[in-house]
């Protein structure tokens, strides 16, 4: 067991307006299961890279621990190799037998180690990397968002696996994972950093209490400051009036006053001025005590959405639908029947590769010939429907059997799980998608994106910031149906709660793929298992 001591850490990227960390100090234990929490862009991944020695910084980070980082880097050339060939590159001195001992705990067949890495699914790659990561001795492991792109089954396996381990920092925005796998939290607040015992839920409960207390204290100080200002202003006016009457008087109107009264008035004025100074000192103390009370409160602004009302109640209908790609031999979807009605929030669930994104693509492509459909960056495929048999159709590069109906004139607002198409400036993105640029930037600010990011090209954004661009674009697009494919990958906890409140309030019709358990449980009105 060792400690990691961070003292006076200051770091900023070259060319950046603000430092990511400014004179930060804290201590963590390498025996902890530490959850790392914070807004997108606050510096979680940056801090992990500082521990790995990738950047120069001011201050000190002292520890005897050896750090290892997930995910491992995989180049295009590496994709042609097997995991067995790559693991020595990932982790020096790794022993294959130790990796093989970890694989069964992750429900992975050792045979996967000898397949080309490019043929493995996201879930299989993640599990193999985690097995390599935990195959060393006395390492303090830095795990950066391990469950992104994983289906529910794979997430549950990873969750159980990590819950039985210790000695790591886990960066995640998945509240369920943080609750199951951590016994301490390291939190990047707005202005401070705190380390606390417990998991996400216990920290969040404490934070809500602390925020309520801070707001109450702030209100109390504001009222006291207001009272002191009134009293000081009144006393100052009295003092000024008294001072002005010290010199000169009308002996006829003020026959009870003589020149000797001047010293009495002067003493009275001095006393009043002393009282004003006392009020000002008390005000300064109140203001000083008020400062910093609200610095760490996460004030999330309620977002808005503009759902449209369609003349039909049923927007999408599938009857005995089977789907395969033209270059494939097997059906991706088999005999699927479901419908999406107005006001429903339908979640598509199932293992990776079960056809969730393919079904969404078929719906979007089917709808693409409508003059009223809304084309967004990232919508793939062109409409090309040919009837080859009574129950067989070709849509884009997919072959469909059965019935897939999309309401005529349906406007769809779509979030793609892939962000690689986001290139260029925010202004260019707004122009391509017919978005009001000012409103677009306003929503990004409400999602807590810093103004400094607005001057950058989207290629330089973090994955979380790219996702916020897609979410803001979708919210600004009036639509009958919102199709969101894994919208919350890389999105911070606070923004997830913000989006939950939005959907609860405006109740748009939605078809979603999302593996965040808390999000789905809170919002789902129907679940379709593929």
Short mmCIF file of C-alpha atoms in Angstrom, two decimals:
data_model
loop_
_atom_site.label_atom_id
_atom_site.label_comp_id
_atom_site.label_asym_id
_atom_site.label_seq_id
_atom_site.Cartn_x
_atom_site.Cartn_y
_atom_site.Cartn_z
CA UNK A 1 0.00 0.00 0.00
CA UNK A 2 1.37 3.41 -1.02
CA UNK A 3 0.17 6.94 -1.40
CA UNK A 4 0.03 9.36 -4.30
CA UNK A 5 0.74 12.88 -3.07
CA UNK A 6 -0.11 15.76 -5.37
CA UNK A 7 1.29 19.11 -4.20
CA UNK A 8 0.89 22.48 -5.90
CA UNK A 9 0.06 20.91 -9.26
CA UNK A 10 -0.29 23.50 -12.04
CA UNK A 11 -0.77 22.53 -15.67
CA UNK A 12 -2.14 24.10 -18.83
CA UNK A 13 -1.96 23.16 -22.49
CA UNK A 14 0.18 25.34 -24.72
CA UNK A 15 -1.92 28.08 -26.29
CA UNK A 16 -4.80 27.58 -23.84
CA UNK A 17 -6.32 30.60 -22.07
CA UNK A 18 -6.69 28.88 -18.70
CA UNK A 19 -4.79 26.26 -16.76
CA UNK A 20 -6.45 22.87 -16.37
CA UNK A 21 -5.07 22.65 -12.82
CA UNK A 22 -4.03 25.61 -10.67
CA UNK A 23 -1.99 24.97 -7.50
CA UNK A 24 -3.86 21.71 -6.73
CA UNK A 25 -2.99 19.51 -3.73
CA UNK A 26 -4.51 16.24 -2.51
CA UNK A 27 -3.60 12.68 -1.52
CA UNK A 28 -5.00 9.28 -2.56
CA UNK A 29 -4.17 5.74 -1.48
CA UNK A 30 -3.14 3.10 -4.04
CA UNK A 31 -5.23 0.51 -2.21
CA UNK A 32 -8.46 2.39 -2.95
CA UNK A 33 -11.02 1.73 -5.64
CA UNK A 34 -11.22 5.35 -6.67
CA UNK A 35 -13.99 6.79 -8.83
CA UNK A 36 -12.96 9.92 -10.76
CA UNK A 37 -15.87 12.34 -11.30
CA UNK A 38 -16.08 15.66 -13.11
CA UNK A 39 -17.52 17.63 -15.99
CA UNK A 40 -16.34 17.06 -19.57
CA UNK A 41 -13.17 19.06 -20.15
CA UNK A 42 -12.32 19.41 -16.43
CA UNK A 43 -9.09 17.41 -16.80
CA UNK A 44 -9.77 13.79 -15.79
CA UNK A 45 -7.93 12.21 -18.71
CA UNK A 46 -5.31 14.96 -18.51
CA UNK A 47 -4.58 14.03 -14.88
CA UNK A 48 -4.20 10.35 -15.81
CA UNK A 49 -1.73 11.37 -18.52
CA UNK A 50 0.18 13.47 -15.98
CA UNK A 51 0.47 10.40 -13.76
CA UNK A 52 1.79 8.50 -16.78
CA UNK A 53 4.45 11.21 -17.27
CA UNK A 54 3.23 12.36 -20.68
CA UNK A 55 3.29 16.11 -19.94
CA UNK A 56 5.52 18.53 -18.09
CA UNK A 57 3.92 20.36 -15.16
CA UNK A 58 4.66 22.59 -12.18
CA UNK A 59 4.41 21.28 -8.62
CA UNK A 60 4.97 17.66 -7.66
CA UNK A 61 3.34 14.23 -7.97
CA UNK A 62 5.12 11.76 -5.74
CA UNK A 63 4.46 8.02 -5.49
CA UNK A 64 6.29 4.70 -5.48
CA UNK A 65 3.49 3.09 -7.52
CA UNK A 66 3.85 1.91 -11.11
CA UNK A 67 1.03 3.24 -13.30
CA UNK A 68 -0.63 1.48 -16.21
CA UNK A 69 -3.34 2.96 -18.42
CA UNK A 70 -6.51 1.66 -20.10
CA UNK A 71 -7.27 1.71 -22.98
CA UNK A 72 -4.01 0.66 -24.62
CA UNK A 73 -3.11 2.35 -27.88
CA UNK A 74 -3.91 0.31 -31.00
CA UNK A 75 -2.61 1.56 -34.35
CA UNK A 76 -3.91 0.60 -37.80
CA UNK A 77 -1.02 -1.86 -38.15
CA UNK A 78 -1.81 -3.32 -34.72
CA UNK A 79 -5.31 -4.23 -35.89
CA UNK A 80 -3.79 -6.88 -38.17
CA UNK A 81 -2.00 -8.52 -35.21
CA UNK A 82 -3.40 -10.76 -32.48
CA UNK A 83 -3.83 -9.77 -28.85
CA UNK A 84 -1.21 -12.38 -27.97
CA UNK A 85 1.28 -10.49 -30.15
CA UNK A 86 0.21 -7.08 -28.82
CA UNK A 87 0.14 -7.69 -25.07
CA UNK A 88 3.93 -7.42 -24.61
CA UNK A 89 3.79 -4.02 -26.35
CA UNK A 90 0.94 -2.95 -24.07
CA UNK A 91 2.46 -4.15 -20.79
CA UNK A 92 6.16 -4.83 -20.40
CA UNK A 93 6.97 -8.21 -18.90
CA UNK A 94 3.38 -9.47 -19.09
CA UNK A 95 2.99 -13.23 -18.70
CA UNK A 96 0.47 -14.95 -20.96
CA UNK A 97 -0.61 -17.46 -18.32
CA UNK A 98 -1.63 -14.64 -15.97
CA UNK A 99 -3.71 -13.03 -18.71
CA UNK A 100 -5.38 -16.38 -19.38
CA UNK A 101 -6.24 -16.64 -15.66
CA UNK A 102 -8.07 -13.30 -15.89
CA UNK A 103 -10.01 -14.08 -19.08
CA UNK A 104 -12.56 -16.52 -17.56
CA UNK A 105 -13.51 -13.87 -14.97
CA UNK A 106 -14.46 -11.68 -17.94
CA UNK A 107 -16.30 -14.50 -19.78
CA UNK A 108 -13.73 -14.49 -22.58
CA UNK A 109 -12.47 -17.58 -24.39
CA UNK A 110 -8.66 -17.69 -24.53
CA UNK A 111 -8.97 -18.54 -28.23
CA UNK A 112 -9.74 -14.85 -28.90
CA UNK A 113 -6.12 -14.00 -28.05
CA UNK A 114 -5.05 -15.59 -31.34
CA UNK A 115 -7.51 -13.86 -33.68
CA UNK A 116 -6.64 -10.66 -35.58
CA UNK A 117 -7.55 -7.79 -33.28
CA UNK A 118 -9.66 -6.11 -35.99
CA UNK A 119 -12.06 -9.08 -36.00
CA UNK A 120 -12.95 -8.64 -32.31
CA UNK A 121 -15.96 -6.65 -31.11
CA UNK A 122 -15.61 -3.58 -28.86
CA UNK A 123 -16.62 -5.72 -25.89
CA UNK A 124 -14.06 -8.43 -26.65
CA UNK A 125 -11.29 -5.86 -27.11
CA UNK A 126 -12.18 -4.13 -23.83
CA UNK A 127 -12.23 -7.39 -21.87
CA UNK A 128 -8.88 -8.58 -23.26
CA UNK A 129 -7.26 -5.21 -22.49
CA UNK A 130 -8.64 -5.33 -18.92
CA UNK A 131 -7.27 -8.87 -18.50
CA UNK A 132 -3.81 -7.63 -19.58
CA UNK A 133 -4.14 -4.55 -17.37
CA UNK A 134 -4.83 -6.60 -14.22
CA UNK A 135 -2.21 -9.27 -14.91
CA UNK A 136 0.64 -7.38 -13.18
CA UNK A 137 1.74 -7.00 -9.54
CA UNK A 138 1.44 -3.85 -7.41
CA UNK A 139 0.35 -1.66 -10.30
CA UNK A 140 -1.94 1.30 -9.71
CA UNK A 141 -4.24 1.16 -12.70
CA UNK A 142 -5.74 4.13 -14.54
CA UNK A 143 -8.98 3.04 -16.22
CA UNK A 144 -10.52 5.61 -18.57
CA UNK A 145 -14.20 5.00 -19.43
CA UNK A 146 -14.11 1.22 -19.97
CA UNK A 147 -17.82 0.73 -20.74
CA UNK A 148 -18.32 3.10 -23.67
CA UNK A 149 -19.79 1.25 -26.68
CA UNK A 150 -20.42 -1.89 -24.59
CA UNK A 151 -23.81 -3.61 -24.51
CA UNK A 152 -25.62 -4.33 -21.25
CA UNK A 153 -24.28 -7.87 -20.86
CA UNK A 154 -20.66 -6.77 -21.38
CA UNK A 155 -21.16 -3.83 -18.99
CA UNK A 156 -22.46 -6.15 -16.30
CA UNK A 157 -19.47 -8.47 -16.74
CA UNK A 158 -17.01 -5.56 -16.52
CA UNK A 159 -18.88 -4.15 -13.51
CA UNK A 160 -18.66 -7.44 -11.58
CA UNK A 161 -15.00 -7.86 -12.58
CA UNK A 162 -13.95 -4.40 -11.40
CA UNK A 163 -15.97 -4.67 -8.19
CA UNK A 164 -13.71 -7.58 -7.15
CA UNK A 165 -10.49 -5.61 -7.84
CA UNK A 166 -8.77 -2.74 -6.05
CA UNK A 167 -5.91 -0.34 -6.61
CA UNK A 168 -7.26 1.75 -9.48
CA UNK A 169 -8.68 5.09 -10.60
CA UNK A 170 -11.86 4.61 -12.62
CA UNK A 171 -12.96 7.47 -14.87
CA UNK A 172 -16.61 6.90 -15.73
CA UNK A 173 -19.88 8.78 -16.13
CA UNK A 174 -21.93 5.62 -15.56
CA UNK A 175 -23.56 6.06 -12.14
CA UNK A 176 -24.38 2.35 -11.84
CA UNK A 177 -20.75 1.36 -12.52
CA UNK A 178 -19.36 3.94 -10.07
CA UNK A 179 -21.70 2.74 -7.32
CA UNK A 180 -20.79 -0.91 -7.83
CA UNK A 181 -17.00 -0.57 -8.21
CA UNK A 182 -15.69 2.27 -6.03
CA UNK A 183 -15.09 2.91 -2.33
CA UNK A 184 -13.68 6.46 -2.68
CA UNK A 185 -14.27 9.32 -5.08
CA UNK A 186 -11.95 11.99 -6.44
CA UNK A 187 -14.11 14.88 -7.63
CA UNK A 188 -13.11 17.79 -9.86
CA UNK A 189 -15.56 20.44 -8.70
CA UNK A 190 -15.94 23.79 -10.44
CA UNK A 191 -13.30 25.48 -8.29
CA UNK A 192 -11.88 22.83 -5.94
CA UNK A 193 -10.85 19.18 -5.80
CA UNK A 194 -12.12 16.88 -3.09
CA UNK A 195 -11.43 13.30 -2.02
CA UNK A 196 -14.22 11.52 -0.17
CA UNK A 197 -14.93 8.02 1.14
CA UNK A 198 -17.87 6.21 -0.46
CA UNK A 199 -19.29 5.71 -3.96
CA UNK A 200 -21.08 8.03 -6.37
CA UNK A 201 -24.48 7.92 -4.65
CA UNK A 202 -23.10 8.65 -1.18
CA UNK A 203 -21.02 11.52 -2.59
CA UNK A 204 -24.02 12.91 -4.51
CA UNK A 205 -26.20 12.77 -1.39
CA UNK A 206 -23.54 14.65 0.57
CA UNK A 207 -23.11 17.16 -2.27
CA UNK A 208 -26.84 17.93 -2.39
CA UNK A 209 -26.80 18.56 1.38
CA UNK A 210 -23.67 20.73 1.12
CA UNK A 211 -25.14 22.69 -1.79
CA UNK A 212 -28.40 23.26 0.10
CA UNK A 213 -26.45 24.46 3.15
CA UNK A 214 -24.26 26.74 0.99
CA UNK A 215 -27.32 28.29 -0.67
CA UNK A 216 -28.97 28.80 2.74
CA UNK A 217 -25.83 30.43 4.17
CA UNK A 218 -25.45 32.57 1.07
CA UNK A 219 -29.04 33.78 1.40
CA UNK A 220 -28.53 34.52 5.10
CA UNK A 221 -25.38 36.55 4.38
CA UNK A 222 -27.10 38.45 1.57
CA UNK A 223 -29.95 39.45 3.89
CA UNK A 224 -27.53 40.53 6.63
CA UNK A 225 -25.46 42.53 4.12
CA UNK A 226 -28.65 44.21 2.91
CA UNK A 227 -29.64 45.20 6.44
CA UNK A 228 -26.15 46.53 7.19
CA UNK A 229 -26.13 48.59 3.99
CA UNK A 230 -29.45 50.23 4.90
CA UNK A 231 -28.28 50.97 8.46
CA UNK A 232 -24.91 52.31 7.28
CA UNK A 233 -26.54 54.51 4.64
CA UNK A 234 -29.03 55.94 7.15
CA UNK A 235 -26.35 56.62 9.78
CA UNK A 236 -24.07 58.21 7.16
CA UNK A 237 -26.83 60.59 6.12
CA UNK A 238 -27.43 61.54 9.78
CA UNK A 239 -23.71 62.14 10.27
CA UNK A 240 -23.51 64.31 7.15
CA UNK A 241 -26.54 66.34 8.20
CA UNK A 242 -25.10 66.82 11.69
CA UNK A 243 -21.71 67.80 10.30
CA UNK A 244 -23.29 70.39 7.99
CA UNK A 245 -25.07 72.00 10.94
CA UNK A 246 -21.84 72.44 12.94
CA UNK A 247 -20.88 75.78 11.37
CA UNK A 248 -23.32 78.68 11.08
CA UNK A 249 -26.73 79.12 12.71
CA UNK A 250 -29.57 81.65 12.84
CA UNK A 251 -29.57 83.19 16.37
CA UNK A 252 -33.22 84.25 15.99
CA UNK A 253 -34.53 80.82 14.86
CA UNK A 254 -32.07 78.83 17.03
CA UNK A 255 -32.04 81.01 20.17
CA UNK A 256 -31.17 78.01 22.37
CA UNK A 257 -27.88 77.46 20.56
CA UNK A 258 -24.54 79.17 21.04
CA UNK A 259 -21.06 78.93 19.56
CA UNK A 260 -20.14 76.41 22.26
CA UNK A 261 -22.64 73.93 20.78
CA UNK A 262 -20.21 73.30 17.92
CA UNK A 263 -17.99 70.95 19.96
CA UNK A 264 -21.02 68.90 21.02
CA UNK A 265 -22.19 68.52 17.40
CA UNK A 266 -18.65 67.55 16.34
CA UNK A 267 -18.50 64.80 18.99
CA UNK A 268 -21.94 63.54 17.95
CA UNK A 269 -20.89 63.46 14.28
CA UNK A 270 -17.68 61.57 15.10
CA UNK A 271 -19.70 58.96 17.00
CA UNK A 272 -22.05 58.51 14.04
CA UNK A 273 -19.12 58.19 11.63
CA UNK A 274 -17.56 55.58 13.92
CA UNK A 275 -20.83 53.64 13.79
CA UNK A 276 -20.78 53.81 9.96
CA UNK A 277 -17.23 52.39 10.01
CA UNK A 278 -18.43 49.58 12.31
CA UNK A 279 -21.25 48.75 9.88
CA UNK A 280 -18.80 48.69 6.97
CA UNK A 281 -16.43 46.36 8.87
CA UNK A 282 -19.32 44.00 9.62
CA UNK A 283 -20.38 44.12 5.95
CA UNK A 284 -16.85 43.23 4.83
CA UNK A 285 -16.81 40.28 7.23
CA UNK A 286 -20.18 39.08 5.90
CA UNK A 287 -19.00 39.45 2.30
CA UNK A 288 -15.78 37.57 3.12
CA UNK A 289 -17.76 34.72 4.72
CA UNK A 290 -20.08 34.64 1.69
CA UNK A 291 -17.22 34.38 -0.80
CA UNK A 292 -16.68 30.83 -2.08
CA UNK A 293 -19.97 29.47 -0.75
CA UNK A 294 -21.38 28.87 -4.23
CA UNK A 295 -18.11 28.20 -6.09
CA UNK A 296 -18.64 24.43 -6.39
CA UNK A 297 -22.41 24.34 -6.93
CA UNK A 298 -23.34 22.72 -10.24
CA UNK A 299 -26.03 25.01 -11.59
CA UNK A 300 -27.46 23.10 -14.55
CA UNK A 301 -29.80 25.16 -16.71
CA UNK A 302 -32.97 23.44 -17.88
CA UNK A 303 -32.72 22.68 -21.58
CA UNK A 304 -35.54 23.02 -24.11
CA UNK A 305 -36.65 20.91 -27.04
CA UNK A 306 -39.16 21.60 -29.80
CA UNK A 307 -41.07 18.38 -30.60
CA UNK A 308 -43.62 18.55 -33.39
CA UNK A 309 -47.07 16.95 -33.44
CA UNK A 310 -47.66 14.52 -36.31
CA UNK A 311 -51.11 13.89 -37.76
CA UNK A 312 -50.66 10.14 -37.32
CA UNK A 313 -50.56 8.38 -33.96
CA UNK A 314 -48.31 5.56 -35.17
CA UNK A 315 -44.99 6.87 -36.50
CA UNK A 316 -43.04 3.65 -37.12
CA UNK A 317 -44.30 0.11 -37.55
CA UNK A 318 -42.39 -3.13 -38.06
CA UNK A 319 -44.19 -6.41 -38.78
CA UNK A 320 -42.20 -9.68 -38.99
CA UNK A 321 -39.20 -7.67 -40.10
CA UNK A 322 -35.98 -9.43 -41.05
CA UNK A 323 -32.92 -7.52 -42.22
CA UNK A 324 -29.60 -8.47 -43.74
CA UNK A 325 -26.83 -6.60 -45.55
CA UNK A 326 -26.44 -7.34 -49.25
CA UNK A 327 -22.87 -8.53 -48.71
CA UNK A 328 -23.81 -10.69 -45.70
CA UNK A 329 -24.98 -14.27 -45.39
CA UNK A 330 -27.04 -14.06 -42.21
CA UNK A 331 -29.92 -11.91 -41.04
CA UNK A 332 -28.92 -9.14 -38.65
CA UNK A 333 -32.54 -8.93 -37.40
CA UNK A 334 -35.03 -11.79 -37.45
CA UNK A 335 -38.86 -11.53 -37.34
CA UNK A 336 -39.06 -8.27 -35.40
CA UNK A 337 -42.47 -6.75 -34.64
CA UNK A 338 -42.94 -3.44 -32.80
CA UNK A 339 -44.29 0.09 -33.24
CA UNK A 340 -43.47 3.59 -32.07
CA UNK A 341 -46.42 5.79 -31.15
CA UNK A 342 -46.42 9.50 -30.40
CA UNK A 343 -45.24 10.32 -26.88
CA UNK A 344 -43.43 6.99 -26.38
CA UNK A 345 -39.78 6.65 -25.47
CA UNK A 346 -38.76 3.33 -26.98
CA UNK A 347 -35.38 1.88 -26.00
CA UNK A 348 -33.71 -0.68 -28.27
CA UNK A 349 -31.62 -3.10 -26.22
CA UNK A 350 -29.53 -6.13 -27.06
CA UNK A 351 -25.97 -7.35 -27.41
CA UNK A 352 -23.45 -5.59 -29.62
CA UNK A 353 -24.10 -6.77 -33.18
CA UNK A 354 -27.77 -7.58 -32.57
CA UNK A 355 -28.85 -5.02 -35.17
CA UNK A 356 -29.82 -1.92 -33.18
CA UNK A 357 -27.86 0.55 -35.32
CA UNK A 358 -28.79 -1.35 -38.49
CA UNK A 359 -32.49 -0.99 -37.68
CA UNK A 360 -32.01 2.74 -37.08
CA UNK A 361 -30.17 3.05 -40.39
CA UNK A 362 -33.01 1.26 -42.21
CA UNK A 363 -35.60 3.62 -40.66
CA UNK A 364 -33.53 6.71 -41.56
CA UNK A 365 -32.92 5.48 -45.11
CA UNK A 366 -36.60 4.61 -45.57
CA UNK A 367 -37.52 8.11 -44.42
CA UNK A 368 -34.86 9.88 -46.50
CA UNK A 369 -37.07 10.30 -49.59
CA UNK A 370 -39.52 12.47 -47.67
CA UNK A 371 -39.25 16.14 -48.62
CA UNK A 372 -39.87 17.02 -45.00
CA UNK A 373 -37.21 14.81 -43.47
CA UNK A 374 -34.39 16.66 -41.70
CA UNK A 375 -30.92 15.67 -42.91
CA UNK A 376 -28.31 15.93 -40.17
CA UNK A 377 -24.55 15.45 -40.27
CA UNK A 378 -23.84 11.75 -39.86
CA UNK A 379 -27.00 10.34 -41.50
CA UNK A 380 -25.71 7.62 -43.80
CA UNK A 381 -27.20 5.92 -46.83
CA UNK A 382 -29.37 7.14 -49.67
CA UNK A 383 -32.93 6.11 -50.32
CA UNK A 384 -33.11 3.37 -52.95
CA UNK A 385 -36.04 1.02 -52.53
CA UNK A 386 -36.62 -1.70 -55.11
CA UNK A 387 -39.25 -4.39 -54.78
CA UNK A 388 -37.76 -7.72 -55.82
CA UNK A 389 -40.45 -9.99 -54.41
CA UNK A 390 -43.85 -9.55 -52.73
CA UNK A 391 -42.28 -9.45 -49.27
CA UNK A 392 -38.69 -8.50 -50.17
CA UNK A 393 -37.28 -5.01 -50.64
CA UNK A 394 -33.84 -3.44 -51.04
CA UNK A 395 -33.28 -0.28 -48.99
CA UNK A 396 -29.82 1.20 -49.43
CA UNK A 397 -27.34 -1.64 -48.89
CA UNK A 398 -29.83 -3.72 -46.89
CA UNK A 399 -32.26 -6.43 -47.86
CA UNK A 400 -35.56 -6.36 -45.95
CA UNK A 401 -38.22 -9.02 -45.57
CA UNK A 402 -41.52 -8.20 -43.91
CA UNK A 403 -42.94 -4.75 -43.30
CA UNK A 404 -41.21 -1.53 -42.30
CA UNK A 405 -43.53 1.50 -42.37
CA UNK A 406 -42.57 5.10 -41.61
CA UNK A 407 -45.27 7.78 -41.41
CA UNK A 408 -45.38 10.10 -44.41
CA UNK A 409 -43.81 13.52 -43.87
CA UNK A 410 -42.05 12.39 -40.69
CA UNK A 411 -39.33 14.77 -39.50
CA UNK A 412 -36.54 12.95 -37.68
CA UNK A 413 -33.75 14.45 -35.59
CA UNK A 414 -30.87 11.98 -35.36
CA UNK A 415 -27.81 11.56 -33.14
CA UNK A 416 -25.21 9.19 -34.55
CA UNK A 417 -23.09 7.20 -32.11
CA UNK A 418 -20.11 7.94 -34.38
CA UNK A 419 -18.55 11.42 -34.10
CA UNK A 420 -15.85 11.05 -36.77
CA UNK A 421 -17.89 13.10 -39.28
CA UNK A 422 -17.61 16.24 -37.10
CA UNK A 423 -15.05 18.42 -38.83
CA UNK A 424 -14.48 22.13 -39.22
CA UNK A 425 -15.82 24.96 -37.08
CA UNK A 426 -19.04 25.17 -35.11
CA UNK A 427 -20.19 27.93 -37.48
CA UNK A 428 -19.72 25.61 -40.47
CA UNK A 429 -21.58 22.81 -38.65
CA UNK A 430 -24.48 25.16 -37.89
CA UNK A 431 -24.60 26.26 -41.54
CA UNK A 432 -24.63 22.69 -42.88
CA UNK A 433 -27.53 21.78 -40.59
CA UNK A 434 -29.52 25.03 -40.87
CA UNK A 435 -29.13 25.80 -37.17
CA UNK A 436 -29.43 29.24 -35.59
CA UNK A 437 -25.77 29.82 -34.68
CA UNK A 438 -26.45 32.01 -31.62
CA UNK A 439 -28.97 29.54 -30.19
CA UNK A 440 -26.60 26.67 -30.99
CA UNK A 441 -23.78 28.27 -28.97
CA UNK A 442 -26.24 29.12 -26.19
CA UNK A 443 -27.24 25.45 -25.80
CA UNK A 444 -23.57 24.40 -25.80
CA UNK A 445 -22.97 26.89 -22.97
CA UNK A 446 -25.96 25.44 -21.11
CA UNK A 447 -24.31 22.03 -21.52
CA UNK A 448 -21.28 23.57 -19.79
CA UNK A 449 -18.98 23.87 -22.80
CA UNK A 450 -16.45 26.66 -22.29
CA UNK A 451 -16.49 29.61 -24.68
CA UNK A 452 -12.79 28.98 -25.41
CA UNK A 453 -13.87 25.81 -27.27
CA UNK A 454 -15.98 27.80 -29.72
CA UNK A 455 -12.87 29.09 -31.51
CA UNK A 456 -11.51 25.57 -32.10
CA UNK A 457 -12.25 23.11 -34.87
CA UNK A 458 -14.37 20.14 -33.83
CA UNK A 459 -11.53 17.72 -34.61
CA UNK A 460 -9.77 19.13 -31.53
CA UNK A 461 -12.75 18.55 -29.20
CA UNK A 462 -12.84 15.74 -26.66
CA UNK A 463 -15.31 12.92 -27.36
CA UNK A 464 -17.63 14.31 -24.68
CA UNK A 465 -17.58 17.75 -26.31
CA UNK A 466 -18.32 16.22 -29.73
CA UNK A 467 -21.31 14.41 -28.26
CA UNK A 468 -22.57 17.70 -26.84
CA UNK A 469 -22.36 19.20 -30.33
CA UNK A 470 -24.63 16.41 -31.62
CA UNK A 471 -27.05 16.77 -28.71
CA UNK A 472 -27.26 20.55 -29.12
CA UNK A 473 -27.88 20.09 -32.86
CA UNK A 474 -30.66 17.62 -32.21
CA UNK A 475 -32.33 19.80 -29.57
CA UNK A 476 -32.42 22.71 -32.04
CA UNK A 477 -34.06 20.58 -34.75
CA UNK A 478 -37.88 20.58 -34.59
CA UNK A 479 -38.93 16.97 -35.19
CA UNK A 480 -41.74 14.48 -34.76
CA UNK A 481 -39.30 11.74 -33.76
CA UNK A 482 -35.88 11.91 -32.07
CA UNK A 483 -33.64 8.94 -32.84
CA UNK A 484 -30.60 8.90 -30.57
CA UNK A 485 -27.99 6.15 -30.97
CA UNK A 486 -25.85 5.93 -27.80
CA UNK A 487 -26.05 9.69 -27.13
CA UNK A 488 -24.50 9.57 -23.64
CA UNK A 489 -21.14 7.97 -24.43
CA UNK A 490 -18.49 10.25 -22.85
CA UNK A 491 -21.16 12.68 -21.52
CA UNK A 492 -20.58 13.75 -17.90
CA UNK A 493 -22.96 12.84 -15.06
CA UNK A 494 -24.32 16.36 -14.60
CA UNK A 495 -25.24 16.70 -18.27
CA UNK A 496 -26.90 13.27 -18.18
CA UNK A 497 -29.15 14.44 -15.35
CA UNK A 498 -29.81 17.65 -17.28
CA UNK A 499 -30.94 15.64 -20.33
CA UNK A 500 -33.09 13.37 -18.16
CA UNK A 501 -34.98 16.41 -16.82
CA UNK A 502 -35.43 17.72 -20.37
CA UNK A 503 -36.99 14.49 -21.64
CA UNK A 504 -39.23 14.16 -18.58
CA UNK A 505 -40.51 17.71 -19.01
CA UNK A 506 -41.14 17.85 -22.77
CA UNK A 507 -41.90 14.13 -23.38
CA UNK A 508 -40.73 13.99 -27.03
CA UNK A 509 -41.30 10.84 -29.06
CA UNK A 510 -37.98 9.00 -29.07
CA UNK A 511 -36.31 5.84 -30.31
CA UNK A 512 -33.07 5.35 -28.36
CA UNK A 513 -30.13 3.04 -27.97
CA UNK A 514 -28.52 3.75 -24.60
CA UNK A 515 -26.79 1.42 -22.14
CA UNK A 516 -26.88 3.74 -19.10
CA UNK A 517 -29.07 1.71 -16.72
CA UNK A 518 -30.21 4.69 -14.61
CA UNK A 519 -31.09 6.72 -17.70
CA UNK A 520 -33.11 3.91 -19.25
CA UNK A 521 -34.93 2.96 -16.05
CA UNK A 522 -35.96 6.57 -15.47
CA UNK A 523 -37.21 7.39 -18.98
CA UNK A 524 -38.24 4.21 -20.78
CA UNK A 525 -41.89 3.73 -21.68
CA UNK A 526 -41.20 0.67 -23.85
CA UNK A 527 -38.22 -1.63 -24.34
CA UNK A 528 -37.55 -3.66 -27.50
CA UNK A 529 -35.04 -6.48 -27.01
CA UNK A 530 -33.19 -7.56 -30.18
#
